[in-house]
Amino acid sequence: MTVYEFAKGLILEAGNNVKKIMKQDIEIETKSNPNDLVTNVDKATELFIYDTIKKTYPEHKVIGEEGHGHELTDTQGIIWVVDPIDGTLNFVHQKENFAISIGIYSDGKPYAGFVFDVMNDVLYHAKVGEGAFENETPLAPIESTTLKKSIIGINPNWLTKPKLEDVFKPIVDEARSARAYGSAALEIIHVATGRLAAYITPRLQPWDFAGGLIILNEVEGVGTDLQGQPLSLFRANSIVMANPQLHEELVYHHFPQNKEIIELIQQRLTGHK
Ligand code: 2AM
Ligand code: CA
C-alpha cells in the first residue's frame, strides 16, 4: 500500500469515528480566547490519526493543531500536517461544515493532500502530478476571473479590524460578492472546485491550509501569502488562494507590498475576535 492509499483510508476512518463520537456529549474548552474552542473530538481525532500513522510509519513526523510536532523546524523526511477538525466553531454550533485536513510533505515538497467534508461524506484528495478528485470524480482546472466578476471567501470579522479593513474593504467592494464558510480547509476546496474565485485571510496556521493547498495546486490554483511569497509549514501565514489571474491581480494591485503592515496586524490577531 502506498502512503497515499494509507492516508485515504485513515482520513475516512477518522471521519467515521467523528460521526460516532459526536452523537455522545461534546466537551468544549476554550483555548487562547472565549471564541477559540477545542473539544474532546478534536483531541481524540488528532490522537487517533497520530497513533495510526506512527504504528505503520514510526519514522514519519506529524504536526497537528492539538499539540503534536509544534517544535519541528526542519522539512527533512515525511511530515504529515494534520487538522483533526477544521472549523471547530461550525462543529460545535452547527454539527456540520467542518473538515478533517491532512497535507503530506516529503523533504518539504508536497506529496498528497486530503480534505474530508465529514457530514457530506465527500473526500477531496490529490497526489501531486496525478490530478485532484472529489470522491472519485476528477476536478477540472479552475477558470481565471477578474475581481469584478468573482465571488471571494473572506471572514467578515476581518473587515471590522483597524488597518485590516483598509486593505480588505476595497476588495470586498470591488468583488461581485463575498462569502464566509467558517472552515479554511473547505474554503480552499471551494476555490479548487470553482465555487469561490479566491479565499483570503490575514492569518492561518499550517494545518488549516496544508492539505487544501496541494489539492488547489493540482487544479492550477495558486496559494501564497499576501505578498506573493511561498507559505511556511512552521508558522502562521497570511493567505491568498485563488485562480492564477485573480491571484496576480490581488497580490500586485490590492495587498500592501509593505510586509510590515501585515506583520503589525498579525501580531494583534490571536483568534477570531
Ligand atoms: P480551526 O477551526 O481549525 O481553528 C475560520 O474562519 C477558520 O480559521 C477555521 O479554519 C479555523 O480553524 C481558522 N482559525 C481559527 N482561529 C484562528 C487563528 N487564531 N489563527 C488562524 N486561523 C484560525
Ligand atoms: Ca482545528
Short mmCIF file of C-alpha atoms and ligand atoms in Angstrom, two decimals:
data_model
loop_
_atom_site.label_atom_id
_atom_site.label_comp_id
_atom_site.label_asym_id
_atom_site.label_seq_id
_atom_site.Cartn_x
_atom_site.Cartn_y
_atom_site.Cartn_z
CA MET A 1 0.00 0.00 0.00
CA THR A 2 1.31 3.49 -0.81
CA VAL A 3 1.37 6.28 1.77
CA TYR A 4 -1.35 7.93 -0.34
CA GLU A 5 -3.69 4.93 -0.11
CA PHE A 6 -2.92 4.55 3.59
CA ALA A 7 -3.75 8.23 4.23
CA LYS A 8 -7.00 7.96 2.28
CA GLY A 9 -8.17 5.03 4.40
CA LEU A 10 -7.03 6.77 7.58
CA ILE A 11 -8.89 10.05 6.99
CA LEU A 12 -12.10 8.21 6.07
CA GLU A 13 -11.87 6.11 9.24
CA ALA A 14 -11.15 9.22 11.34
CA GLY A 15 -14.26 10.88 9.86
CA ASN A 16 -16.43 7.89 10.67
CA ASN A 17 -15.14 7.94 14.24
CA VAL A 18 -16.03 11.65 14.48
CA LYS A 19 -19.59 10.91 13.38
CA LYS A 20 -19.87 8.26 16.08
CA ILE A 21 -18.41 10.29 18.97
CA MET A 22 -20.35 13.45 18.15
CA LYS A 23 -23.58 11.59 18.90
CA GLN A 24 -22.39 11.46 22.52
CA ASP A 25 -21.76 14.63 24.53
CA ILE A 26 -19.23 17.04 23.07
CA GLU A 27 -16.98 18.53 25.77
CA ILE A 28 -15.93 22.08 24.95
CA GLU A 29 -12.96 24.04 26.29
CA THR A 30 -11.62 27.44 25.33
CA LYS A 31 -8.01 28.00 24.20
CA SER A 32 -6.46 31.44 23.52
CA ASN A 33 -9.76 33.35 23.94
CA PRO A 34 -13.50 32.69 24.52
CA ASN A 35 -14.10 32.17 20.77
CA ASP A 36 -11.17 29.81 20.26
CA LEU A 37 -12.68 26.41 21.07
CA VAL A 38 -11.39 22.88 21.26
CA THR A 39 -13.42 19.75 22.01
CA ASN A 40 -12.73 16.21 23.13
CA VAL A 41 -13.44 15.23 19.49
CA ASP A 42 -10.62 17.44 18.13
CA LYS A 43 -8.21 15.90 20.64
CA ALA A 44 -9.33 12.28 20.19
CA THR A 45 -9.23 12.59 16.40
CA GLU A 46 -5.71 14.03 16.36
CA LEU A 47 -4.55 11.25 18.69
CA PHE A 48 -6.18 8.56 16.54
CA ILE A 49 -4.53 9.95 13.39
CA TYR A 50 -1.15 10.35 15.14
CA ASP A 51 -1.17 6.85 16.65
CA THR A 52 -2.26 5.20 13.40
CA ILE A 53 0.49 6.94 11.40
CA LYS A 54 3.16 6.12 13.97
CA LYS A 55 2.18 2.42 14.15
CA THR A 56 2.77 1.98 10.42
CA TYR A 57 5.39 4.66 9.77
CA PRO A 58 7.34 5.27 13.02
CA GLU A 59 9.85 7.48 11.22
CA HIS A 60 7.24 9.88 9.81
CA LYS A 61 6.71 13.20 11.61
CA VAL A 62 3.34 14.73 12.48
CA ILE A 63 2.39 18.37 13.03
CA GLY A 64 -1.12 18.61 14.45
CA GLU A 65 -3.16 21.56 15.69
CA GLU A 66 -3.86 19.96 19.07
CA GLY A 67 -0.24 19.68 20.13
CA HIS A 68 1.81 17.31 18.00
CA GLY A 69 5.07 18.39 16.41
CA HIS A 70 4.90 22.11 17.22
CA GLU A 71 8.63 22.02 17.96
CA LEU A 72 9.54 20.93 14.39
CA THR A 73 11.55 23.42 12.38
CA ASP A 74 13.08 21.45 9.52
CA THR A 75 11.45 19.92 6.48
CA GLN A 76 13.50 16.71 6.30
CA GLY A 77 11.66 13.42 5.93
CA ILE A 78 7.94 12.80 5.61
CA ILE A 79 5.79 15.30 7.51
CA TRP A 80 2.04 14.94 7.96
CA VAL A 81 0.33 18.27 8.70
CA VAL A 82 -2.99 17.49 10.37
CA ASP A 83 -6.05 19.45 11.43
CA PRO A 84 -8.35 16.94 13.16
CA ILE A 85 -11.32 19.33 12.96
CA ASP A 86 -11.05 22.43 10.80
CA GLY A 87 -13.99 24.70 11.55
CA THR A 88 -14.38 23.85 15.23
CA LEU A 89 -16.93 26.65 15.75
CA ASN A 90 -19.07 25.12 13.00
CA PHE A 91 -18.58 21.68 14.53
CA VAL A 92 -19.81 22.93 17.91
CA HIS A 93 -22.61 25.24 16.74
CA GLN A 94 -23.80 23.62 13.51
CA LYS A 95 -22.65 19.99 13.67
CA GLU A 96 -21.68 20.34 10.01
CA ASN A 97 -19.47 22.48 7.73
CA PHE A 98 -16.23 21.17 9.23
CA ALA A 99 -13.47 19.06 7.76
CA ILE A 100 -10.51 16.88 8.59
CA SER A 101 -7.45 18.14 6.73
CA ILE A 102 -4.17 16.35 6.04
CA GLY A 103 -1.22 17.51 3.93
CA ILE A 104 1.76 15.20 3.45
CA TYR A 105 5.14 16.70 2.56
CA SER A 106 8.34 14.87 1.67
CA ASP A 107 11.57 16.80 2.34
CA GLY A 108 9.46 19.98 2.20
CA LYS A 109 7.91 19.12 -1.16
CA PRO A 110 4.16 18.49 -1.40
CA TYR A 111 3.25 14.79 -1.81
CA ALA A 112 -0.52 14.48 -1.20
CA GLY A 113 -3.46 16.47 0.19
CA PHE A 114 -6.77 15.37 1.74
CA VAL A 115 -9.76 17.37 2.94
CA PHE A 116 -12.70 15.31 4.20
CA ASP A 117 -16.07 17.08 4.40
CA VAL A 118 -17.27 14.65 7.03
CA MET A 119 -21.02 15.30 7.23
CA ASN A 120 -21.41 15.41 3.43
CA ASP A 121 -19.23 12.32 3.02
CA VAL A 122 -17.07 13.98 0.40
CA LEU A 123 -13.34 13.37 0.32
CA TYR A 124 -11.24 15.78 -1.71
CA HIS A 125 -7.82 14.37 -2.44
CA ALA A 126 -4.79 14.82 -4.66
CA LYS A 127 -1.43 13.19 -5.17
CA VAL A 128 1.00 15.63 -6.74
CA GLY A 129 1.12 15.24 -10.51
CA GLU A 130 -1.91 12.95 -10.68
CA GLY A 131 -4.77 15.49 -10.53
CA ALA A 132 -7.33 16.23 -7.84
CA PHE A 133 -10.55 14.35 -7.07
CA GLU A 134 -13.89 14.94 -5.37
CA ASN A 135 -14.51 11.39 -4.15
CA GLU A 136 -13.64 9.53 -7.39
CA THR A 137 -14.59 12.33 -9.79
CA PRO A 138 -11.64 14.28 -11.26
CA LEU A 139 -11.67 18.05 -10.72
CA ALA A 140 -11.13 20.23 -13.80
CA PRO A 141 -8.53 23.01 -13.88
CA ILE A 142 -10.08 26.17 -12.42
CA GLU A 143 -11.06 29.09 -14.61
CA SER A 144 -9.46 32.51 -14.44
CA THR A 145 -11.52 35.52 -13.34
CA THR A 146 -11.12 39.21 -12.60
CA LEU A 147 -12.03 40.50 -9.13
CA LYS A 148 -15.02 42.34 -10.59
CA LYS A 149 -16.51 39.03 -11.72
CA SER A 150 -15.55 36.98 -8.65
CA ILE A 151 -17.20 35.66 -5.52
CA ILE A 152 -14.49 35.66 -2.87
CA GLY A 153 -14.25 33.94 0.52
CA ILE A 154 -13.35 36.18 3.46
CA ASN A 155 -14.39 36.18 7.11
CA PRO A 156 -16.40 39.39 7.89
CA ASN A 157 -14.64 39.63 11.26
CA TRP A 158 -11.54 40.86 9.44
CA LEU A 159 -13.48 43.80 7.97
CA THR A 160 -14.08 45.24 11.43
CA LYS A 161 -10.39 45.44 12.36
CA PRO A 162 -8.49 48.74 12.17
CA LYS A 163 -5.84 48.76 9.38
CA LEU A 164 -7.02 45.39 8.12
CA GLU A 165 -10.29 46.95 7.00
CA ASP A 166 -8.33 49.45 4.86
CA VAL A 167 -6.86 46.55 2.91
CA PHE A 168 -9.85 44.21 2.72
CA LYS A 169 -12.91 46.51 2.38
CA PRO A 170 -11.99 47.80 -1.11
CA ILE A 171 -11.50 44.20 -2.25
CA VAL A 172 -14.93 43.15 -0.97
CA ASP A 173 -16.39 46.29 -2.58
CA GLU A 174 -14.93 45.51 -5.97
CA ALA A 175 -15.77 41.79 -5.93
CA ARG A 176 -19.11 40.59 -7.24
CA SER A 177 -19.83 39.32 -3.72
CA ALA A 178 -18.24 37.74 -0.65
CA ARG A 179 -18.95 34.60 1.38
CA ALA A 180 -17.72 33.10 4.66
CA TYR A 181 -17.97 29.39 5.42
CA GLY A 182 -16.01 29.12 8.69
CA SER A 183 -13.63 26.34 7.65
CA ALA A 184 -10.46 27.42 5.91
CA ALA A 185 -9.84 23.94 4.51
CA LEU A 186 -13.30 23.85 2.92
CA GLU A 187 -12.92 27.41 1.63
CA ILE A 188 -9.68 26.45 -0.11
CA ILE A 189 -11.58 23.48 -1.56
CA HIS A 190 -14.29 25.87 -2.77
CA VAL A 191 -11.55 27.67 -4.72
CA ALA A 192 -10.33 24.34 -6.12
CA THR A 193 -13.85 23.43 -7.29
CA GLY A 194 -14.55 26.92 -8.68
CA ARG A 195 -17.31 27.75 -6.15
CA LEU A 196 -15.12 30.64 -4.95
CA ALA A 197 -12.58 32.53 -7.06
CA ALA A 198 -10.38 33.31 -4.04
CA TYR A 199 -10.01 32.73 -0.32
CA ILE A 200 -8.29 35.49 1.64
CA THR A 201 -7.28 35.66 5.29
CA PRO A 202 -4.63 37.59 7.23
CA ARG A 203 -3.67 34.67 9.46
CA LEU A 204 -3.84 30.94 9.03
CA GLN A 205 -1.99 28.08 10.66
CA PRO A 206 -0.22 25.43 8.54
CA TRP A 207 -2.70 22.67 9.47
CA ASP A 208 -5.57 24.80 8.12
CA PHE A 209 -4.10 25.02 4.60
CA ALA A 210 -1.54 22.19 4.19
CA GLY A 211 -3.99 19.68 2.67
CA GLY A 212 -6.12 22.11 0.68
CA LEU A 213 -3.14 23.85 -0.93
CA ILE A 214 -1.92 20.60 -2.53
CA ILE A 215 -5.40 19.93 -3.94
CA LEU A 216 -5.67 23.52 -5.20
CA ASN A 217 -2.26 23.38 -6.90
CA GLU A 218 -3.34 20.25 -8.79
CA VAL A 219 -6.14 22.23 -10.49
CA GLU A 220 -3.77 25.08 -11.35
CA GLY A 221 -4.80 27.27 -8.41
CA VAL A 222 -2.19 29.37 -6.60
CA GLY A 223 -1.64 29.84 -2.86
CA THR A 224 0.85 32.27 -1.27
CA ASP A 225 0.95 34.86 1.46
CA LEU A 226 -0.46 38.32 0.73
CA GLN A 227 2.92 39.44 -0.66
CA GLY A 228 3.02 36.52 -3.08
CA GLN A 229 5.64 34.62 -1.05
CA PRO A 230 5.59 30.84 -0.50
CA LEU A 231 3.79 29.57 2.62
CA SER A 232 5.67 28.15 5.60
CA LEU A 233 4.63 24.90 7.28
CA PHE A 234 6.13 26.05 10.59
CA ARG A 235 4.29 29.27 11.45
CA ALA A 236 1.10 31.25 10.81
CA ASN A 237 0.91 32.89 7.37
CA SER A 238 -1.28 35.46 5.69
CA ILE A 239 -3.11 33.72 2.85
CA VAL A 240 -4.44 34.27 -0.64
CA MET A 241 -5.61 31.19 -2.53
CA ALA A 242 -7.06 31.91 -5.96
CA ASN A 243 -7.12 31.21 -9.66
CA PRO A 244 -3.84 32.44 -11.22
CA GLN A 245 -5.23 35.60 -12.81
CA LEU A 246 -7.09 36.75 -9.71
CA HIS A 247 -4.14 35.81 -7.50
CA GLU A 248 -1.91 38.13 -9.52
CA GLU A 249 -4.49 40.92 -9.50
CA LEU A 250 -4.86 40.70 -5.72
CA VAL A 251 -1.15 40.45 -4.88
CA TYR A 252 0.01 43.19 -7.25
CA HIS A 253 -2.87 45.65 -7.08
CA HIS A 254 -4.64 45.20 -3.76
CA PHE A 255 -2.41 43.93 -0.98
CA PRO A 256 0.15 46.23 0.62
CA GLN A 257 3.59 45.33 -0.66
CA ASN A 258 4.87 46.61 2.64
CA LYS A 259 5.20 43.45 4.73
CA GLU A 260 5.27 45.46 7.96
CA ILE A 261 1.60 46.39 7.73
CA ILE A 262 0.55 42.76 7.58
CA GLU A 263 3.00 41.75 10.30
CA LEU A 264 1.72 44.51 12.57
CA ILE A 265 -1.82 43.34 12.03
CA GLN A 266 -0.88 39.71 12.55
CA GLN A 267 0.74 40.36 15.91
CA ARG A 268 -2.59 41.56 17.22
CA LEU A 269 -4.55 38.60 15.91
CA THR A 270 -4.72 35.60 18.16
CA GLY A 271 -8.28 34.49 17.50
CA HIS A 272 -11.30 35.47 15.52
CA LYS A 273 -12.28 38.43 17.62
P1 2AM B 1 -9.97 25.84 13.30
O1 2AM B 1 -11.44 25.71 13.36
O2 2AM B 1 -9.25 24.58 12.96
O3 2AM B 1 -9.38 26.53 14.50
C1 2AM B 1 -12.39 30.02 10.43
O4 2AM B 1 -12.52 31.21 9.74
C2 2AM B 1 -11.11 29.34 10.04
O5 2AM B 1 -9.98 29.99 10.63
C3 2AM B 1 -11.05 27.92 10.51
O6 2AM B 1 -10.43 27.18 9.51
C4 2AM B 1 -10.26 27.98 11.80
O7 2AM B 1 -9.59 26.78 12.04
C5 2AM B 1 -9.28 29.08 11.47
N1 2AM B 1 -8.82 29.79 12.67
C6 2AM B 1 -9.46 29.94 13.83
N2 2AM B 1 -8.76 30.71 14.68
C7 2AM B 1 -7.62 31.03 14.05
C8 2AM B 1 -6.47 31.79 14.42
N3 2AM B 1 -6.36 32.37 15.56
N4 2AM B 1 -5.49 31.89 13.52
C9 2AM B 1 -5.60 31.27 12.35
N5 2AM B 1 -6.64 30.56 11.94
C10 2AM B 1 -7.65 30.45 12.77
CA CA B 2 -8.77 22.66 14.15
#
